[in-house]
Amino acid sequence: EVQLVESGGGSVQPGGSLTLSCEAPGSTSRPYYLTWFRRREAVESSAVGRRPEDDPEAVAGLDVVGEASYRSDLQDRFTISKDDDKNTVFLRMNNLKPEDSGMYLCAATLERPRAWWLWADFGFEGRGTQVTV
């Protein structure tokens, strides 16, 4: 079982910076992969279940040995890192733009995902932290 708790969001002026944290308190398993996702718009629940077009977009991911992956248009501004002693993954965001606004979620999987950005492969997620630019 993996429990994830995000923090660090808030309101910031364009050009500003934020560092988000994703902690795993009380988790009984170590994730193989953890990715930060963001959802720019609220999604209404669908009576028929999950719709792929409603999935949040991946921002950056980190595997168990620390190899990072980034969305190509964000890699110059965003940095993902981790502190294993604190069981925490960070997302440093610099030069923030209004289009970076959204709910940032961290998600984890205990197995190698088909792709670091594929939401459907992540079985654990936090409630998110809101970023407003």
Short mmCIF file of N, CA and C in Angstrom, two decimals:
data_model
loop_
_atom_site.label_atom_id
_atom_site.label_comp_id
_atom_site.label_asym_id
_atom_site.label_seq_id
_atom_site.Cartn_x
_atom_site.Cartn_y
_atom_site.Cartn_z
N GLU A 1 0.85 -1.18 0.00
CA GLU A 1 0.00 0.00 0.00
C GLU A 1 0.89 1.24 0.00
N VAL A 2 0.52 2.19 -0.84
CA VAL A 2 1.28 3.45 -0.93
C VAL A 2 0.32 4.59 -0.68
N GLN A 3 0.65 5.41 0.28
CA GLN A 3 -0.12 6.61 0.56
C GLN A 3 0.70 7.82 0.15
N LEU A 4 0.09 8.73 -0.55
CA LEU A 4 0.80 9.89 -1.07
C LEU A 4 0.12 11.17 -0.61
N VAL A 5 0.91 12.13 -0.16
CA VAL A 5 0.39 13.41 0.29
C VAL A 5 1.21 14.52 -0.35
N GLU A 6 0.54 15.34 -1.15
CA GLU A 6 1.22 16.45 -1.81
C GLU A 6 1.10 17.72 -0.98
N SER A 7 2.08 18.60 -1.13
CA SER A 7 2.05 19.91 -0.48
C SER A 7 2.94 20.86 -1.26
N GLY A 8 2.86 22.13 -0.91
CA GLY A 8 3.74 23.12 -1.52
C GLY A 8 3.10 24.00 -2.57
N GLY A 9 1.85 23.70 -2.92
CA GLY A 9 1.19 24.53 -3.89
C GLY A 9 0.82 25.89 -3.33
N GLY A 10 0.33 26.76 -4.20
CA GLY A 10 -0.07 28.10 -3.78
C GLY A 10 -0.20 29.02 -4.96
N SER A 11 -0.34 30.29 -4.66
CA SER A 11 -0.45 31.31 -5.70
C SER A 11 0.89 32.01 -5.85
N VAL A 12 1.29 32.23 -7.09
CA VAL A 12 2.57 32.86 -7.36
C VAL A 12 2.45 33.71 -8.61
N GLN A 13 3.22 34.76 -8.69
CA GLN A 13 3.22 35.63 -9.86
C GLN A 13 3.98 34.95 -11.00
N PRO A 14 3.63 35.28 -12.24
CA PRO A 14 4.41 34.75 -13.36
C PRO A 14 5.89 35.04 -13.18
N GLY A 15 6.70 34.05 -13.48
CA GLY A 15 8.14 34.18 -13.27
C GLY A 15 8.62 33.67 -11.94
N GLY A 16 7.69 33.40 -11.05
CA GLY A 16 8.04 32.92 -9.72
C GLY A 16 8.33 31.43 -9.71
N SER A 17 8.63 30.93 -8.50
CA SER A 17 9.00 29.52 -8.34
C SER A 17 8.22 28.89 -7.19
N LEU A 18 8.04 27.59 -7.29
CA LEU A 18 7.45 26.80 -6.23
C LEU A 18 8.16 25.46 -6.18
N THR A 19 8.19 24.88 -4.99
CA THR A 19 8.67 23.51 -4.85
C THR A 19 7.56 22.68 -4.23
N LEU A 20 7.09 21.70 -4.97
CA LEU A 20 6.06 20.80 -4.48
C LEU A 20 6.72 19.58 -3.84
N SER A 21 6.05 19.03 -2.85
CA SER A 21 6.54 17.83 -2.17
C SER A 21 5.50 16.74 -2.24
N CYS A 22 5.95 15.53 -2.38
CA CYS A 22 5.08 14.36 -2.35
C CYS A 22 5.66 13.40 -1.33
N GLU A 23 4.97 13.28 -0.21
CA GLU A 23 5.44 12.39 0.85
C GLU A 23 4.64 11.10 0.81
N ALA A 24 5.26 10.06 1.33
CA ALA A 24 4.60 8.77 1.38
C ALA A 24 4.57 8.28 2.83
N PRO A 25 3.79 8.94 3.68
CA PRO A 25 3.76 8.55 5.10
C PRO A 25 3.05 7.23 5.30
N GLY A 26 3.66 6.38 6.07
CA GLY A 26 2.98 5.14 6.41
C GLY A 26 2.90 4.14 5.29
N SER A 27 3.57 4.41 4.16
CA SER A 27 3.51 3.45 3.05
C SER A 27 4.25 2.17 3.42
N THR A 28 3.68 1.07 3.04
CA THR A 28 4.29 -0.22 3.35
C THR A 28 5.09 -0.77 2.18
N SER A 29 5.01 -0.10 1.03
CA SER A 29 5.77 -0.53 -0.13
C SER A 29 6.50 0.65 -0.74
N ARG A 30 7.66 0.38 -1.35
CA ARG A 30 8.41 1.44 -2.02
C ARG A 30 8.00 1.44 -3.49
N PRO A 31 7.55 2.60 -3.99
CA PRO A 31 7.15 2.67 -5.39
C PRO A 31 8.30 2.42 -6.34
N TYR A 32 8.01 1.77 -7.45
CA TYR A 32 9.02 1.62 -8.50
C TYR A 32 9.16 2.92 -9.27
N TYR A 33 8.02 3.58 -9.48
CA TYR A 33 8.03 4.81 -10.26
C TYR A 33 7.05 5.79 -9.67
N LEU A 34 7.43 7.06 -9.66
CA LEU A 34 6.53 8.12 -9.20
C LEU A 34 6.55 9.24 -10.22
N THR A 35 5.40 9.67 -10.62
CA THR A 35 5.27 10.75 -11.60
C THR A 35 4.40 11.86 -11.05
N TRP A 36 4.81 13.08 -11.33
CA TRP A 36 3.96 14.24 -11.08
C TRP A 36 3.09 14.46 -12.31
N PHE A 37 1.79 14.57 -12.08
CA PHE A 37 0.83 14.90 -13.12
C PHE A 37 0.18 16.23 -12.77
N ARG A 38 -0.44 16.85 -13.76
CA ARG A 38 -1.23 18.03 -13.47
C ARG A 38 -2.51 18.00 -14.28
N ARG A 39 -3.54 18.52 -13.64
CA ARG A 39 -4.84 18.63 -14.28
C ARG A 39 -5.19 20.10 -14.30
N ARG A 40 -5.30 20.63 -15.48
CA ARG A 40 -5.49 22.07 -15.59
C ARG A 40 -6.92 22.50 -15.34
N GLU A 41 -7.88 21.59 -15.65
CA GLU A 41 -9.27 21.95 -15.45
C GLU A 41 -9.94 20.87 -14.65
N ALA A 42 -10.90 21.24 -13.83
CA ALA A 42 -11.65 20.26 -13.07
C ALA A 42 -12.41 19.36 -14.02
N VAL A 43 -12.46 18.09 -13.69
CA VAL A 43 -13.13 17.12 -14.53
C VAL A 43 -14.34 16.59 -13.79
N GLU A 44 -15.47 16.66 -14.44
CA GLU A 44 -16.67 16.12 -13.82
C GLU A 44 -16.65 14.61 -13.87
N SER A 45 -17.15 14.01 -12.82
CA SER A 45 -17.21 12.55 -12.79
C SER A 45 -18.09 12.05 -13.92
N SER A 46 -17.66 11.00 -14.53
CA SER A 46 -18.42 10.43 -15.63
C SER A 46 -19.13 9.18 -15.15
N ALA A 47 -20.39 9.06 -15.51
CA ALA A 47 -21.17 7.92 -15.09
C ALA A 47 -20.65 6.63 -15.71
N VAL A 48 -19.94 6.74 -16.82
CA VAL A 48 -19.45 5.54 -17.49
C VAL A 48 -18.02 5.23 -17.13
N GLY A 49 -17.44 6.00 -16.19
CA GLY A 49 -16.10 5.69 -15.75
C GLY A 49 -15.06 6.60 -16.36
N ARG A 50 -13.80 6.17 -16.25
CA ARG A 50 -12.68 6.97 -16.67
C ARG A 50 -12.67 7.17 -18.18
N ARG A 51 -12.43 8.40 -18.59
CA ARG A 51 -12.26 8.69 -20.00
C ARG A 51 -10.81 9.12 -20.21
N PRO A 52 -10.08 8.48 -21.10
CA PRO A 52 -8.66 8.81 -21.31
C PRO A 52 -8.43 10.29 -21.58
N GLU A 53 -9.38 10.94 -22.25
CA GLU A 53 -9.16 12.35 -22.56
C GLU A 53 -9.22 13.23 -21.32
N ASP A 54 -9.72 12.68 -20.23
CA ASP A 54 -9.77 13.42 -18.98
C ASP A 54 -8.56 13.18 -18.09
N ASP A 55 -7.68 12.29 -18.51
CA ASP A 55 -6.51 11.99 -17.69
C ASP A 55 -5.64 13.23 -17.56
N PRO A 56 -5.03 13.41 -16.39
CA PRO A 56 -4.11 14.53 -16.24
C PRO A 56 -2.86 14.32 -17.09
N GLU A 57 -2.15 15.38 -17.36
CA GLU A 57 -0.94 15.29 -18.17
C GLU A 57 0.28 15.10 -17.27
N ALA A 58 1.20 14.29 -17.73
CA ALA A 58 2.41 14.03 -16.97
C ALA A 58 3.36 15.21 -17.08
N VAL A 59 4.02 15.50 -15.99
CA VAL A 59 4.96 16.63 -15.94
C VAL A 59 6.39 16.11 -15.83
N ALA A 60 6.64 15.25 -14.85
CA ALA A 60 7.98 14.70 -14.62
C ALA A 60 7.84 13.43 -13.81
N GLY A 61 8.75 12.49 -14.05
CA GLY A 61 8.71 11.22 -13.34
C GLY A 61 10.10 10.81 -12.89
N LEU A 62 10.12 9.90 -11.91
CA LEU A 62 11.38 9.45 -11.33
C LEU A 62 11.26 7.98 -11.00
N ASP A 63 12.26 7.20 -11.43
CA ASP A 63 12.19 5.78 -11.12
C ASP A 63 12.94 5.47 -9.83
N VAL A 64 12.94 4.21 -9.45
CA VAL A 64 13.46 3.81 -8.15
C VAL A 64 14.96 4.08 -8.00
N VAL A 65 15.68 4.15 -9.13
CA VAL A 65 17.12 4.42 -9.03
C VAL A 65 17.45 5.88 -9.29
N GLY A 66 16.42 6.70 -9.48
CA GLY A 66 16.65 8.13 -9.59
C GLY A 66 16.75 8.68 -11.00
N GLU A 67 16.43 7.87 -11.99
CA GLU A 67 16.46 8.36 -13.37
C GLU A 67 15.18 9.13 -13.64
N ALA A 68 15.34 10.36 -14.13
CA ALA A 68 14.21 11.26 -14.31
C ALA A 68 13.78 11.34 -15.77
N SER A 69 12.50 11.61 -15.95
CA SER A 69 11.94 11.88 -17.27
C SER A 69 11.08 13.12 -17.16
N TYR A 70 11.03 13.89 -18.25
CA TYR A 70 10.30 15.14 -18.24
C TYR A 70 9.47 15.29 -19.49
N ARG A 71 8.38 15.99 -19.34
CA ARG A 71 7.66 16.49 -20.51
C ARG A 71 8.62 17.45 -21.20
N SER A 72 8.74 17.32 -22.50
CA SER A 72 9.82 18.00 -23.22
C SER A 72 9.75 19.52 -23.10
N ASP A 73 8.56 20.07 -23.04
CA ASP A 73 8.47 21.53 -23.00
C ASP A 73 8.62 22.11 -21.60
N LEU A 74 8.84 21.21 -20.60
CA LEU A 74 8.98 21.69 -19.23
C LEU A 74 10.36 21.42 -18.64
N GLN A 75 11.17 20.63 -19.31
CA GLN A 75 12.41 20.16 -18.70
C GLN A 75 13.40 21.27 -18.42
N ASP A 76 13.25 22.40 -19.09
CA ASP A 76 14.17 23.51 -18.81
C ASP A 76 13.77 24.29 -17.57
N ARG A 77 12.54 24.09 -17.09
CA ARG A 77 12.05 24.87 -15.96
C ARG A 77 11.73 24.02 -14.73
N PHE A 78 11.47 22.75 -14.94
CA PHE A 78 11.05 21.88 -13.83
C PHE A 78 12.15 20.86 -13.52
N THR A 79 12.31 20.55 -12.24
CA THR A 79 13.29 19.56 -11.81
C THR A 79 12.65 18.64 -10.78
N ILE A 80 12.74 17.35 -11.02
CA ILE A 80 12.22 16.38 -10.06
C ILE A 80 13.39 15.76 -9.31
N SER A 81 13.21 15.56 -8.03
CA SER A 81 14.28 14.97 -7.21
C SER A 81 13.64 14.22 -6.05
N LYS A 82 14.46 13.51 -5.29
CA LYS A 82 13.90 12.77 -4.17
C LYS A 82 14.86 12.76 -3.00
N ASP A 83 14.30 12.52 -1.83
CA ASP A 83 15.06 12.31 -0.61
C ASP A 83 14.58 10.98 -0.03
N ASP A 84 15.37 9.95 -0.23
CA ASP A 84 14.95 8.62 0.20
C ASP A 84 14.80 8.54 1.72
N ASP A 85 15.63 9.26 2.44
CA ASP A 85 15.55 9.21 3.90
C ASP A 85 14.22 9.75 4.39
N LYS A 86 13.70 10.74 3.67
CA LYS A 86 12.42 11.34 4.05
C LYS A 86 11.25 10.74 3.28
N ASN A 87 11.55 9.79 2.39
CA ASN A 87 10.51 9.17 1.58
C ASN A 87 9.67 10.23 0.87
N THR A 88 10.36 11.17 0.27
CA THR A 88 9.69 12.32 -0.35
C THR A 88 10.28 12.60 -1.73
N VAL A 89 9.40 12.94 -2.65
CA VAL A 89 9.80 13.36 -4.00
C VAL A 89 9.40 14.82 -4.17
N PHE A 90 10.28 15.59 -4.78
CA PHE A 90 10.07 17.03 -4.94
C PHE A 90 9.92 17.38 -6.42
N LEU A 91 9.21 18.46 -6.66
CA LEU A 91 9.14 19.04 -8.00
C LEU A 91 9.41 20.52 -7.86
N ARG A 92 10.57 20.93 -8.34
CA ARG A 92 10.94 22.33 -8.32
C ARG A 92 10.50 22.94 -9.64
N MET A 93 9.71 24.03 -9.56
CA MET A 93 9.18 24.67 -10.75
C MET A 93 9.65 26.12 -10.77
N ASN A 94 10.39 26.47 -11.80
CA ASN A 94 10.92 27.82 -11.95
C ASN A 94 10.26 28.54 -13.12
N ASN A 95 10.34 29.86 -13.10
CA ASN A 95 9.81 30.69 -14.17
C ASN A 95 8.38 30.26 -14.53
N LEU A 96 7.54 30.21 -13.52
CA LEU A 96 6.18 29.72 -13.72
C LEU A 96 5.38 30.63 -14.62
N LYS A 97 4.51 30.03 -15.41
CA LYS A 97 3.67 30.73 -16.36
C LYS A 97 2.21 30.46 -16.03
N PRO A 98 1.32 31.33 -16.47
CA PRO A 98 -0.11 31.10 -16.19
C PRO A 98 -0.60 29.73 -16.64
N GLU A 99 -0.06 29.23 -17.74
CA GLU A 99 -0.49 27.92 -18.24
C GLU A 99 0.00 26.76 -17.37
N ASP A 100 0.86 27.05 -16.39
CA ASP A 100 1.28 26.02 -15.44
C ASP A 100 0.26 25.82 -14.32
N SER A 101 -0.74 26.68 -14.26
CA SER A 101 -1.75 26.57 -13.21
C SER A 101 -2.50 25.26 -13.32
N GLY A 102 -2.84 24.70 -12.18
CA GLY A 102 -3.62 23.47 -12.18
C GLY A 102 -3.45 22.72 -10.88
N MET A 103 -4.10 21.58 -10.81
CA MET A 103 -3.97 20.71 -9.65
C MET A 103 -2.84 19.73 -9.95
N TYR A 104 -1.84 19.72 -9.11
CA TYR A 104 -0.69 18.85 -9.30
C TYR A 104 -0.85 17.63 -8.40
N LEU A 105 -0.76 16.47 -9.02
CA LEU A 105 -0.94 15.21 -8.31
C LEU A 105 0.32 14.37 -8.47
N CYS A 106 0.69 13.68 -7.41
CA CYS A 106 1.73 12.68 -7.58
C CYS A 106 1.09 11.31 -7.58
N ALA A 107 1.61 10.46 -8.40
CA ALA A 107 1.07 9.12 -8.55
C ALA A 107 2.21 8.12 -8.57
N ALA A 108 1.94 6.94 -8.06
CA ALA A 108 2.99 5.94 -7.93
C ALA A 108 2.52 4.59 -8.44
N THR A 109 3.48 3.81 -8.85
CA THR A 109 3.23 2.43 -9.22
C THR A 109 4.32 1.55 -8.63
N LEU A 110 3.95 0.33 -8.26
CA LEU A 110 4.92 -0.58 -7.68
C LEU A 110 5.66 -1.38 -8.75
N GLU A 111 5.21 -1.26 -9.99
CA GLU A 111 5.84 -2.00 -11.08
C GLU A 111 6.28 -1.01 -12.17
N ARG A 112 7.14 -1.47 -13.06
CA ARG A 112 7.58 -0.61 -14.16
C ARG A 112 6.36 -0.28 -15.01
N PRO A 113 6.06 1.01 -15.22
CA PRO A 113 4.91 1.35 -16.07
C PRO A 113 5.26 1.17 -17.55
N ARG A 114 4.22 1.05 -18.37
CA ARG A 114 4.46 0.98 -19.81
C ARG A 114 5.11 2.26 -20.29
N ALA A 115 4.75 3.36 -19.66
CA ALA A 115 5.35 4.66 -19.97
C ALA A 115 5.26 5.53 -18.73
N TRP A 116 6.27 6.33 -18.48
CA TRP A 116 6.30 7.13 -17.25
C TRP A 116 5.16 8.13 -17.21
N TRP A 117 4.60 8.43 -18.37
CA TRP A 117 3.56 9.46 -18.46
C TRP A 117 2.15 8.87 -18.56
N LEU A 118 2.03 7.56 -18.50
CA LEU A 118 0.74 6.92 -18.72
C LEU A 118 -0.05 6.80 -17.42
N TRP A 119 -1.01 7.68 -17.24
CA TRP A 119 -1.81 7.75 -16.01
C TRP A 119 -2.44 6.41 -15.65
N ALA A 120 -2.89 5.69 -16.63
CA ALA A 120 -3.60 4.43 -16.37
C ALA A 120 -2.73 3.40 -15.67
N ASP A 121 -1.43 3.54 -15.74
CA ASP A 121 -0.52 2.55 -15.15
C ASP A 121 -0.17 2.85 -13.70
N PHE A 122 -0.67 3.95 -13.17
CA PHE A 122 -0.33 4.34 -11.80
C PHE A 122 -1.52 4.05 -10.90
N GLY A 123 -1.31 3.16 -9.93
CA GLY A 123 -2.42 2.73 -9.11
C GLY A 123 -2.62 3.52 -7.84
N PHE A 124 -1.68 4.39 -7.51
CA PHE A 124 -1.79 5.16 -6.28
C PHE A 124 -1.62 6.64 -6.60
N GLU A 125 -2.44 7.45 -6.00
CA GLU A 125 -2.35 8.89 -6.23
C GLU A 125 -2.73 9.64 -4.98
N GLY A 126 -2.21 10.86 -4.85
CA GLY A 126 -2.60 11.72 -3.75
C GLY A 126 -3.79 12.57 -4.12
N ARG A 127 -4.16 13.47 -3.24
CA ARG A 127 -5.32 14.34 -3.50
C ARG A 127 -4.92 15.57 -4.29
N GLY A 128 -3.64 15.87 -4.34
CA GLY A 128 -3.18 16.99 -5.14
C GLY A 128 -2.94 18.25 -4.35
N THR A 129 -2.22 19.16 -4.99
CA THR A 129 -1.97 20.48 -4.43
C THR A 129 -2.14 21.50 -5.55
N GLN A 130 -2.88 22.56 -5.28
CA GLN A 130 -3.24 23.52 -6.32
C GLN A 130 -2.14 24.54 -6.54
N VAL A 131 -1.85 24.79 -7.80
CA VAL A 131 -0.88 25.82 -8.19
C VAL A 131 -1.61 26.84 -9.04
N THR A 132 -1.50 28.10 -8.68
CA THR A 132 -2.14 29.17 -9.43
C THR A 132 -1.09 30.23 -9.77
N VAL A 133 -0.94 30.47 -11.06
CA VAL A 133 0.04 31.46 -11.52
C VAL A 133 -0.72 32.62 -12.17
#
